[in-house]
């Protein structure tokens, strides 16, 4: 399969065809998915149900069914507190939000929506759930976020967060998925629904000040006094996402020197530069998508961006430009566990199996326990909730941490906190995160890393997710003896949905994307770039063998 970079990568969005928004929204209402077609059924990946209205994978019928399934799940579990619902700036998010509200209101669910139709990022939903549920044993809240995260403009997404504030685990999403598909198969006869104006006017639908509550509490996570006293100049690019109006409120509330590079909201995301494959993707960890902010790196002491629902972060430092996500996670862990004396001394560091071995080295030096889990932030939610984790982070630039006093902040990814943490680090250490990472490599050794992605259909993704250790017949990888072949995460024994092969000289992991029709190969060499390229080449051979004939 072709894993090459598109010649359009990094070019202005207009270099490729732009999505026709009217056709997209018309297809949301007009295309009726066929539940007998596997690609048109409800399917919860690593972060909810995602798809596009054009091919029948994200349409009104899906949202009607999922919303009713959520209501049925709440009823079964005795969840009778408010449901906080968030929404990002994708074109399909607004109609999906209205569909969900129609069903929630008809089921007499107490729904909390934003004041004046404001967008609501993922971390603000997690924060609202946890704030409401603090000290409660009854009337517990949960939430929905209508977002496909950083995915292209024709995408839609819908995810459910449970009473612990985090993404629902596989048992919950499996129940909701099965119930939603049964409702689809039954022609939606069991779905309750009100017209949107009636839904908005019901007494159970109330406005909530998400932005005010989140911003006012942010000082309990970050040291704004240090940021303000340092006088450092910061820039932020919201990438037209759900947190677009949060940043100016944060700057005003905490009196920090923060410029919002752009507050433009455009559902076509025409201000973006094209990602590696020539598509628009609001990925703050991609150097192709982040061209606008990278070009401004010398104007600020530190700059950062977040994706469309603001659960992912990207940090641009004057010393290096855009930091690879693994580099930033490593310095964030090193900083936080030294700078937060009130954190539980037994609190562990959480990472996914495809995150950098540098995190392992940093964690060992800190004398902390490492919890290595499959991809998906749901695996960190319980640990962040009960304090057994101080930090949880993913290679895809999603992370969250505890409050400064060691209690829970969010149990979902918080790109806003992780972005602003780069400013706190720069203020406190007098060096930007790129310089801090270089200091880590001087002490702990360098790691050479890369990730490649390629298109994959449903059958190919399924085959790759089921790849077993015995299917990897080679005893050597890039000249080194294979020490371990994993299909389960060391930290919790859960399937990783792919394979990880480890040697003394490095490792690779291969897994299907949980959100797009892609597969991903991750690799790290502990030697040099040439060895890394050899690792990736041999990893590609393993994947090709697994996908032969599909």
Coordinates of N, CA and C in Angstrom, one line a residue, residues 44 155 180 184 188-189 316 338 350 373-374 451 465 489 529:
X44 N -18.9 2.1 17.4 CA -18.1 2.9 18.3 C -16.6 2.5 18.2
X155 N -16.7 15.1 8.1 CA -16.9 14.1 9.2 C -17.9 14.5 10.2
X180 N -28.5 0.6 19.7 CA -28.7 1.6 18.6 C -28.9 0.8 17.3
X184 N -32.2 0.8 14.8 CA -32.1 0.9 13.3 C -32.8 -0.2 12.6
X188 N -36.6 2.4 13.8 CA -36.7 3.5 14.7 C -38.0 3.7 15.3
X189 N -38.8 2.6 15.4 CA -40.2 2.7 15.9 C -40.2 3.0 17.4
X316 N 4.4 24.7 19.8 CA 5.4 25.3 18.9 C 6.4 26.1 19.7
X338 N 7.7 16.7 39.2 CA 8.7 17.4 40.1 C 8.1 18.7 40.6
X350 N 0.6 7.3 33.1 CA -0.1 6.5 32.1 C 0.3 6.8 30.7
X373 N -1.1 1.1 28.5 CA -2.5 0.6 28.2 C -2.7 0.7 26.6
X374 N -3.8 0.1 26.1 CA -4.1 0.2 24.7 C -4.4 1.7 24.3
X451 N 6.0 7.8 12.4 CA 4.7 7.1 12.3 C 4.3 7.2 10.8
X465 N -6.3 -5.7 13.3 CA -6.7 -5.6 14.7 C -6.6 -7.0 15.4
X489 N -1.9 -5.1 26.3 CA -1.1 -4.1 27.0 C -0.5 -4.6 28.3
X529 N 18.7 7.2 12.8 CA 17.6 7.3 11.8 C 17.6 6.2 10.8

